[in-house]
PDB file of C-alpha atoms in Angstrom:
ATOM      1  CA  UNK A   1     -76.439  -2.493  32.823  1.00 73.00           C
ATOM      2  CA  UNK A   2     -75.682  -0.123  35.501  1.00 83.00           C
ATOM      3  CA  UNK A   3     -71.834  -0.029  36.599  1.00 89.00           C
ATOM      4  CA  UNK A   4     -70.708  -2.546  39.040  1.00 95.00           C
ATOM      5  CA  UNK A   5     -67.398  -3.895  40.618  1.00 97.00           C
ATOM      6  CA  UNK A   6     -66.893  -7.739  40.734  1.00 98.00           C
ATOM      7  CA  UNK A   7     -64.388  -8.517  43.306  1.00 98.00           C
ATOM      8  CA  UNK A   8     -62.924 -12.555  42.743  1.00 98.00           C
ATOM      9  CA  UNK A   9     -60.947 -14.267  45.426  1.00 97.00           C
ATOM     10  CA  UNK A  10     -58.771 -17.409  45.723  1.00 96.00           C
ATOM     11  CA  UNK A  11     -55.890 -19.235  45.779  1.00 95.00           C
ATOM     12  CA  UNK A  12     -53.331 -20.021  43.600  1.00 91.00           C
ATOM     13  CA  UNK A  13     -54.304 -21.775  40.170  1.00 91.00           C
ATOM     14  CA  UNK A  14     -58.100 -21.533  41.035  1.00 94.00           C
ATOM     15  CA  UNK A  15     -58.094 -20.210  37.856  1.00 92.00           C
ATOM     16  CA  UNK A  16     -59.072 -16.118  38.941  1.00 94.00           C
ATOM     17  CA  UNK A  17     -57.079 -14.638  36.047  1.00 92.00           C
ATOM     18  CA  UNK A  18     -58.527 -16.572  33.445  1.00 93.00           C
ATOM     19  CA  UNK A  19     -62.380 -15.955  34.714  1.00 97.00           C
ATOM     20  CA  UNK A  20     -62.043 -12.731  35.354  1.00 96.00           C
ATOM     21  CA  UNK A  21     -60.920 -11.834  32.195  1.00 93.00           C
ATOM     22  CA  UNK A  22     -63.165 -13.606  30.335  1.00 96.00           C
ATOM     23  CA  UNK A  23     -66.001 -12.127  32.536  1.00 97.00           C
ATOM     24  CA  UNK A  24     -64.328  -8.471  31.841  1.00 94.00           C
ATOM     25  CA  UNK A  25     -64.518  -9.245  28.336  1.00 92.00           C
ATOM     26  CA  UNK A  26     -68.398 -11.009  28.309  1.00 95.00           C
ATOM     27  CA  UNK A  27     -69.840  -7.514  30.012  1.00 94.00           C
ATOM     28  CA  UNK A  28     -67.586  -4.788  28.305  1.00 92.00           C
ATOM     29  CA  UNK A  29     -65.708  -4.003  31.619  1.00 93.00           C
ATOM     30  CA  UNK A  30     -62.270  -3.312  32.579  1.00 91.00           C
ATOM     31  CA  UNK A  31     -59.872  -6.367  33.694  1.00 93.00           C
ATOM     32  CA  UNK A  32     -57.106  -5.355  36.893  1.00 93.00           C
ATOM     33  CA  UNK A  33     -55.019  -8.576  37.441  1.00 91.00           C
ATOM     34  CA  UNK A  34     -53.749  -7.773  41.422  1.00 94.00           C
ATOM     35  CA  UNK A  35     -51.454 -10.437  41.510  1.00 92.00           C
ATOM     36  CA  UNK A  36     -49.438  -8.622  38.618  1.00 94.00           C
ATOM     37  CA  UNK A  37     -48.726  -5.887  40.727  1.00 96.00           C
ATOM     38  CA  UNK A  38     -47.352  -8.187  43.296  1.00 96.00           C
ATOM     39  CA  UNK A  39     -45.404 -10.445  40.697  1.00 97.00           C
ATOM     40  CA  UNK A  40     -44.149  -6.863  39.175  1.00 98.00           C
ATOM     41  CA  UNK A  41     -42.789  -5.722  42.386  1.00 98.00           C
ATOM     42  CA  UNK A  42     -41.402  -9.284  43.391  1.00 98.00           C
ATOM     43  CA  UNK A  43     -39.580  -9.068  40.156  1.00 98.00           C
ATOM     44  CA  UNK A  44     -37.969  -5.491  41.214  1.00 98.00           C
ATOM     45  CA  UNK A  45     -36.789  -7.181  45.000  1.00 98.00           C
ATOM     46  CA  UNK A  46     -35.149  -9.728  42.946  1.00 97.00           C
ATOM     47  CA  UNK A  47     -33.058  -7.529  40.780  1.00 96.00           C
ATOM     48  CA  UNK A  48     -32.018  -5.172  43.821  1.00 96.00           C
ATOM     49  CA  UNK A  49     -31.146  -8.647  45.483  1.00 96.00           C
ATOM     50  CA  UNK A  50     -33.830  -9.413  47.963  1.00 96.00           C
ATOM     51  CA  UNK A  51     -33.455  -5.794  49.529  1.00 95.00           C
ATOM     52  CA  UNK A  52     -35.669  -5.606  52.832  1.00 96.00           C
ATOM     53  CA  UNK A  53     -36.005  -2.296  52.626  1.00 97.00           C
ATOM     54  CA  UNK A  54     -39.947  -2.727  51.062  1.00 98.00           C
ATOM     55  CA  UNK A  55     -41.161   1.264  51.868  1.00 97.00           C
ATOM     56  CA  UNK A  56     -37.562   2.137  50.184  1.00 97.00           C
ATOM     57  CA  UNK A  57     -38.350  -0.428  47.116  1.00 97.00           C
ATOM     58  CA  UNK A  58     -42.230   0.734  46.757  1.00 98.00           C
ATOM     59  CA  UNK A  59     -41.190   4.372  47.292  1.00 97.00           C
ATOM     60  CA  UNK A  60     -39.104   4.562  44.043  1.00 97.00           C
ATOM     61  CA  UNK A  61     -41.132   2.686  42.197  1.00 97.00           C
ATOM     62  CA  UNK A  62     -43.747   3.458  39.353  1.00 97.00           C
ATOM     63  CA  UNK A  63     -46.400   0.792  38.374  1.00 96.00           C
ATOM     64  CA  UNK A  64     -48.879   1.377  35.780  1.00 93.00           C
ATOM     65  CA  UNK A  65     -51.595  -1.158  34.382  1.00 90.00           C
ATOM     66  CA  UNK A  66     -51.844   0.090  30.377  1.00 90.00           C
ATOM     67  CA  UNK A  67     -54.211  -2.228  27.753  1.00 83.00           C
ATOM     68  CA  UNK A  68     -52.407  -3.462  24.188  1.00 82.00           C
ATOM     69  CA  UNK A  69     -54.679  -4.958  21.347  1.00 76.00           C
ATOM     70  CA  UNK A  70     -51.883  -7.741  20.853  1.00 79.00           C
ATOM     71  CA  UNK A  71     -51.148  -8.475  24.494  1.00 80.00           C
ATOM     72  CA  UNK A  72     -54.296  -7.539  26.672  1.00 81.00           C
ATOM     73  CA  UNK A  73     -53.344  -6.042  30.063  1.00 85.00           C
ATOM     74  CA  UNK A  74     -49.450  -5.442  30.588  1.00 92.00           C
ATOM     75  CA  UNK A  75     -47.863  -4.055  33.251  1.00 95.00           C
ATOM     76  CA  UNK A  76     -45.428  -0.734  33.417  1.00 96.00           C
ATOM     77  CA  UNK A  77     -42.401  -1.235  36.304  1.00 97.00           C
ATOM     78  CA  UNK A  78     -40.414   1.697  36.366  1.00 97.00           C
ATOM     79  CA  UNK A  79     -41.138   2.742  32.549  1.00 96.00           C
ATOM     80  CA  UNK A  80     -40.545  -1.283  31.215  1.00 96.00           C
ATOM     81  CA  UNK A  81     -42.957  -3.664  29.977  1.00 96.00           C
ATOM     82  CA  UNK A  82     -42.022  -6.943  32.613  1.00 97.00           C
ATOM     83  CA  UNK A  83     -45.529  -8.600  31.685  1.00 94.00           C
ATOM     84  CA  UNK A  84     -43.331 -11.581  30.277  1.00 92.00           C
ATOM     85  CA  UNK A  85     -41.014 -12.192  33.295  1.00 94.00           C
ATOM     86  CA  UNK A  86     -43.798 -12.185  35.675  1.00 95.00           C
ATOM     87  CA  UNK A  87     -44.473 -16.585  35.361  1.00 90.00           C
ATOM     88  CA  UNK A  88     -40.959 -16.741  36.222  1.00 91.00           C
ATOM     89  CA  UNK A  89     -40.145 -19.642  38.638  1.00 89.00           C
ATOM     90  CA  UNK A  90     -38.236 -17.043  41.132  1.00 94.00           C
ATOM     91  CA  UNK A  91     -40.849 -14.574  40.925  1.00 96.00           C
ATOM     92  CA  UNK A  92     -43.790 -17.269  41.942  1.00 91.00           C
ATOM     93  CA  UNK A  93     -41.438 -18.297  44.836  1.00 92.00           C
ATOM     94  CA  UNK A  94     -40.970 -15.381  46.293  1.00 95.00           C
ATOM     95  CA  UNK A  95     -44.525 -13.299  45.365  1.00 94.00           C
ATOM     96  CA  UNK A  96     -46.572 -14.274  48.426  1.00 91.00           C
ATOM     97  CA  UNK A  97     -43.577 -13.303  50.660  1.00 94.00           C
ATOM     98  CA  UNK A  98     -42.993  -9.993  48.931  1.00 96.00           C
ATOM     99  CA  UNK A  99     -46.637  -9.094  48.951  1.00 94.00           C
ATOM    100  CA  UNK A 100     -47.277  -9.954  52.862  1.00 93.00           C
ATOM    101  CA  UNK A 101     -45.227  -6.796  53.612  1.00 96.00           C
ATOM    102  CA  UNK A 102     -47.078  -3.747  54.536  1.00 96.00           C
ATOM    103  CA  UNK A 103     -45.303  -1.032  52.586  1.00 97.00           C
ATOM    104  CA  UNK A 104     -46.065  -3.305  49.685  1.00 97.00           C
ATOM    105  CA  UNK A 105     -49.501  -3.757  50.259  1.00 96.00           C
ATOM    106  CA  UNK A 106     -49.915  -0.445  50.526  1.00 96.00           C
ATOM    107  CA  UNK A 107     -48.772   0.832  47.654  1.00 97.00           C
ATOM    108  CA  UNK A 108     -50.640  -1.663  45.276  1.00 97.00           C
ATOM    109  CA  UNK A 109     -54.056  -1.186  47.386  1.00 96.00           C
ATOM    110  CA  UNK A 110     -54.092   2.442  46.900  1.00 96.00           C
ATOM    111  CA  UNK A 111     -53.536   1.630  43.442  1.00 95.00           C
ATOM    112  CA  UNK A 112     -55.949  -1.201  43.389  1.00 96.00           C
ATOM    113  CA  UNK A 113     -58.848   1.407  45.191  1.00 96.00           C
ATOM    114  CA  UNK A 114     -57.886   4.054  42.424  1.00 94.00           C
ATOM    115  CA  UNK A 115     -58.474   2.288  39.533  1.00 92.00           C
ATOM    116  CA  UNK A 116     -62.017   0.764  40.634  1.00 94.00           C
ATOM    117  CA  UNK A 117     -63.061   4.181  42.002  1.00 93.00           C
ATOM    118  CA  UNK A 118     -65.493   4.659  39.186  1.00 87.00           C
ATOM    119  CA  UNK A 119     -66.373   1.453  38.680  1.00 91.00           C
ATOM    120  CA  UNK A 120     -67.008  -1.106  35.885  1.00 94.00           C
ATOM    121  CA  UNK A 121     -64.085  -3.226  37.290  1.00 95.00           C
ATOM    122  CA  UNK A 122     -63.514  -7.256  37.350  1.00 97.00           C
ATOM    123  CA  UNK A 123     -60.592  -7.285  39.364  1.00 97.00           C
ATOM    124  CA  UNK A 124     -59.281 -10.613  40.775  1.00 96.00           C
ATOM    125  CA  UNK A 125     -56.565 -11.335  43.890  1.00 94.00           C
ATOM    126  CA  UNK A 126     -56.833 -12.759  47.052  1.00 93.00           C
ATOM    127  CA  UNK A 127     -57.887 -10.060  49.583  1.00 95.00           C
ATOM    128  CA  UNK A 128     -60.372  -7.681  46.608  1.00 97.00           C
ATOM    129  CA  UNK A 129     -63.198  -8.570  48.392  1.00 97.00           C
ATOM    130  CA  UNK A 130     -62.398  -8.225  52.065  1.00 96.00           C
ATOM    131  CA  UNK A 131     -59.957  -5.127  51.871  1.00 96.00           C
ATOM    132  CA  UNK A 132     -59.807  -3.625  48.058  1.00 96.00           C
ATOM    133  CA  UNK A 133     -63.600  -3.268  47.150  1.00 97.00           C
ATOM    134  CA  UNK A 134     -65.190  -4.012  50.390  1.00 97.00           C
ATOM    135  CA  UNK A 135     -68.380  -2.575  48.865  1.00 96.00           C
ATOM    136  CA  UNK A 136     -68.097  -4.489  45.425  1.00 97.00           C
ATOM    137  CA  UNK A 137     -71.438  -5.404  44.078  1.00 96.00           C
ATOM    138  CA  UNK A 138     -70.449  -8.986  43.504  1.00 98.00           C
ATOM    139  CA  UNK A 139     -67.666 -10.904  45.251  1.00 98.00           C
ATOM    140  CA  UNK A 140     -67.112 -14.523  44.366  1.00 98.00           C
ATOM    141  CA  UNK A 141     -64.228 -16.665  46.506  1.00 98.00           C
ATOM    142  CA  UNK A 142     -63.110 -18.908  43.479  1.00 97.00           C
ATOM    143  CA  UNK A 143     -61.620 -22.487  44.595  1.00 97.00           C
ATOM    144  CA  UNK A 144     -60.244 -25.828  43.127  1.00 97.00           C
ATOM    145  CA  UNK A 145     -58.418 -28.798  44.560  1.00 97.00           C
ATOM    146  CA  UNK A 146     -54.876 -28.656  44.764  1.00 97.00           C
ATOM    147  CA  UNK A 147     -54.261 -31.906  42.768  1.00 97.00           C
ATOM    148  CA  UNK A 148     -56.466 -29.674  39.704  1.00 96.00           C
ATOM    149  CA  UNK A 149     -54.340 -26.680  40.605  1.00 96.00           C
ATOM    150  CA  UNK A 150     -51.118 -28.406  40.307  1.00 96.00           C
ATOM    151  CA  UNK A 151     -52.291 -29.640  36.992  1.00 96.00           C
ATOM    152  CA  UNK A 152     -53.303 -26.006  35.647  1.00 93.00           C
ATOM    153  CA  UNK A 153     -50.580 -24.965  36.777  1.00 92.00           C
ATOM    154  CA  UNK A 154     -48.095 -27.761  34.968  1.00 94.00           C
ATOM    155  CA  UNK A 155     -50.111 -26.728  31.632  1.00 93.00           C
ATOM    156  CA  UNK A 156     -49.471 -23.303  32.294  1.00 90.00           C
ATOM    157  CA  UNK A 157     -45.826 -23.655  32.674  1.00 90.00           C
ATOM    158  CA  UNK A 158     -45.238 -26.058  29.714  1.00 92.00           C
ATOM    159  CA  UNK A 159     -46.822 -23.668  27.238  1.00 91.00           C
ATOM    160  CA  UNK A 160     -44.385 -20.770  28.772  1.00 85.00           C
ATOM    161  CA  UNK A 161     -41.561 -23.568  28.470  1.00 89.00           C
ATOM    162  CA  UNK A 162     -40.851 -23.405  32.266  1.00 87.00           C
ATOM    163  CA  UNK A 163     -39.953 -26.913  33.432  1.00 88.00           C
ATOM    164  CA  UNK A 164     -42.016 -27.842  36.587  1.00 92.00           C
ATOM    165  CA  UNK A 165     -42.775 -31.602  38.667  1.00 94.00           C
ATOM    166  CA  UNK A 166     -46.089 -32.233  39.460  1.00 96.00           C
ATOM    167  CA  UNK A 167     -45.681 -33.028  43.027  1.00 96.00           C
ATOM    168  CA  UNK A 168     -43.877 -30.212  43.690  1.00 95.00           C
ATOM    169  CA  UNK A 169     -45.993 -28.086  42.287  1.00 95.00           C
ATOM    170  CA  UNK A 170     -48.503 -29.698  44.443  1.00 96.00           C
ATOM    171  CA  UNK A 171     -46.649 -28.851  47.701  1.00 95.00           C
ATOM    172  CA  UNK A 172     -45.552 -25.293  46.465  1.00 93.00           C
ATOM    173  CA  UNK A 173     -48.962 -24.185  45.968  1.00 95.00           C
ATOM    174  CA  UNK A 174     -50.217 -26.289  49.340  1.00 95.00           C
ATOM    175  CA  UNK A 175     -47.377 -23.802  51.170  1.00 94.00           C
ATOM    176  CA  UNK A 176     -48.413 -21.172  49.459  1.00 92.00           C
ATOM    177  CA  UNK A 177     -52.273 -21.711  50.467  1.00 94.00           C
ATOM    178  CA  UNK A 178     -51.358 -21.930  54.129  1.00 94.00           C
ATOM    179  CA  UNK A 179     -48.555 -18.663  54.027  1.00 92.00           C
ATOM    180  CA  UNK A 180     -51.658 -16.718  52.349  1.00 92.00           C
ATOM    181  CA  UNK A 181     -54.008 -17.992  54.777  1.00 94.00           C
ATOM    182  CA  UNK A 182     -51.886 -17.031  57.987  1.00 94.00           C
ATOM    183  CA  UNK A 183     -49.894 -14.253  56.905  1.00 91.00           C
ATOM    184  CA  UNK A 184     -50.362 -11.208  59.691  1.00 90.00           C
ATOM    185  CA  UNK A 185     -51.676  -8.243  56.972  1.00 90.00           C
ATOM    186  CA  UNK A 186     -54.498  -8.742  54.044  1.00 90.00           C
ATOM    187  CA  UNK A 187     -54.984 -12.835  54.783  1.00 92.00           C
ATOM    188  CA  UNK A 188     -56.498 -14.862  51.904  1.00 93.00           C
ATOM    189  CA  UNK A 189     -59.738 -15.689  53.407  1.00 93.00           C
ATOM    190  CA  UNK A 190     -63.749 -15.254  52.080  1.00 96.00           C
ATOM    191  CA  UNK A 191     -65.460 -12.644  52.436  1.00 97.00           C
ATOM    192  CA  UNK A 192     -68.566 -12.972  54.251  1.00 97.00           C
ATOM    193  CA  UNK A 193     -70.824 -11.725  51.313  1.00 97.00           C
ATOM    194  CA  UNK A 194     -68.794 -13.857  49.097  1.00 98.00           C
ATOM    195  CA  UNK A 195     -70.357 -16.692  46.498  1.00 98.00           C
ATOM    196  CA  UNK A 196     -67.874 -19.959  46.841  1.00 98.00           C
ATOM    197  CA  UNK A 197     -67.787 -21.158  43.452  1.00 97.00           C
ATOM    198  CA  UNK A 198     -65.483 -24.741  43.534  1.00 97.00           C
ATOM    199  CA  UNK A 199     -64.181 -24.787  39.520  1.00 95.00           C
ATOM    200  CA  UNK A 200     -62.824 -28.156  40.104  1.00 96.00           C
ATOM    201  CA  UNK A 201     -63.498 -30.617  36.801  1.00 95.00           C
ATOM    202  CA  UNK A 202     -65.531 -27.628  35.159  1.00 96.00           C
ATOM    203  CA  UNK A 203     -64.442 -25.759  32.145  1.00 95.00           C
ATOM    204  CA  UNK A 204     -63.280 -21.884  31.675  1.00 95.00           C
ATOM    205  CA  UNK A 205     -66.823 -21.921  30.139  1.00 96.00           C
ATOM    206  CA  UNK A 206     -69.044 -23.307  32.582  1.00 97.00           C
ATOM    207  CA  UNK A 207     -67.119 -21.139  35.167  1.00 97.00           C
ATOM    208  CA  UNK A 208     -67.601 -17.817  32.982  1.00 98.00           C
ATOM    209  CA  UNK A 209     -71.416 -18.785  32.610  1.00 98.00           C
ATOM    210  CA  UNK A 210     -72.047 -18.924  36.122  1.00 98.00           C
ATOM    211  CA  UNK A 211     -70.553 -15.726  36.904  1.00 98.00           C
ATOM    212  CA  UNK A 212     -72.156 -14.276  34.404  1.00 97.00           C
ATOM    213  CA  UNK A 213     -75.795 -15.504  35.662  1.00 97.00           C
ATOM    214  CA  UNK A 214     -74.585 -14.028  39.021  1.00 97.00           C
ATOM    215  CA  UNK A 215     -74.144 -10.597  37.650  1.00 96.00           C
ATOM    216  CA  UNK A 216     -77.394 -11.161  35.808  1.00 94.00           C
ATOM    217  CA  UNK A 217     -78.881 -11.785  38.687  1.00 92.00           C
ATOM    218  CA  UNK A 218     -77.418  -8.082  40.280  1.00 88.00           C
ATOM    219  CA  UNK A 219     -78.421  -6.643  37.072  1.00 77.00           C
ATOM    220  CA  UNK A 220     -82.131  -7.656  37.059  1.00 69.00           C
TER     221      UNK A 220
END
């Protein structure tokens, strides 16, 4: 199969990380998790306490994406491993504020555009397809109702032993929906080329498969 980018967009908990990598995996291609570069420097403006100095922060910073056998994609802040404090309850609070600043968004989309310059990318976020990979050769605008979100997301955060409610979770990813949505730079919306794909009551399979016959489709 010729190289392609697949660029997948959506909320929170709509279950992009999961796809993509299992996509990236199916077709021998390289994952790039977005929102870990966001979570990575939302981690950093925590630990200088909530500087607002973003082109300061992103100026002195180092991120690298680097692939373990054990662990899969981790990410590099500043020369340290932080893959594991990224699910952090602060960090998820505070992620879609950090990343709606424009030095920040800067930084990781020049990043972002670097690493899918020669393609044979599955990279997954909320604004790939309308500002990171424009020209990807498959863009697909994942979604899910927030009552199934809320639920993924509860999973999620038992396994990591985070303790989480339900309905807040609910509301926390409803706010966050509507701050993506409106926020003035990179706003989560669809790209017009984009395939809606609603994974609500279907399984990480069924989801993978019908990606997959998408990029079959490309491929053929």
């Amino acid at each position: 199969m010729r190289a392609i980018n697949i660029a997948i967009d959506g909320p929170a908990a709509a279950g992009k990380s999961t796809i993509a990598k299992r996509v990236a995996s199916e077709l021998s291609m390289i994952y790039v998790d977005t929102g870990a570069m966001y979570r990575a420097i939302t981690y950093k403006y925590l630990k200088l306490n909530k500087t607002e100095d973003f082109s300061e922060l992103v100026n002195h910073t180092t991120l690298e994406l680097v692939y373990k056998k054990d662990k899969g994609q981790c990410v590099i802040l500043d020369n340290e491993d932080v893959t594991d404090f990224l699910r952090e309850n602060d960090v998820t609070q505070h992620v879609s504020y950090v990343a709606s600043k424009e030095p920040v968004r800067t930084f990781a989309v020049k990043k972002q555009k670097e690493l899918a310059a020669e393609k044979g990318i599955v990279m997954d976020g909320r604004d790939v397809g309308t500002v990171v990979l424009p020209d990807a050769d498959l863009k697909v605008y994942m979604i899910a109702s927030v009552e199934e979100r809320a639920e993924r997301r509860l999973k999620d955060n038992n396994l990591r032993g985070i303790e989480s409610n339900f309905e807040d979770l609910k509301k926390e990813i409803a706010d966050r929906d509507h701050y993506d949505m409106n926020r003035d730079i990179s706003p989560l919306k669809k790209a017009d080329d984009a395939i809606t794909l609603d994974t609500t009551g279907k399984s990480i399979e069924q989801v993978t498969a019908e990606i997959l016959a998408l990029v079959k489709e490309i491929a053929d």
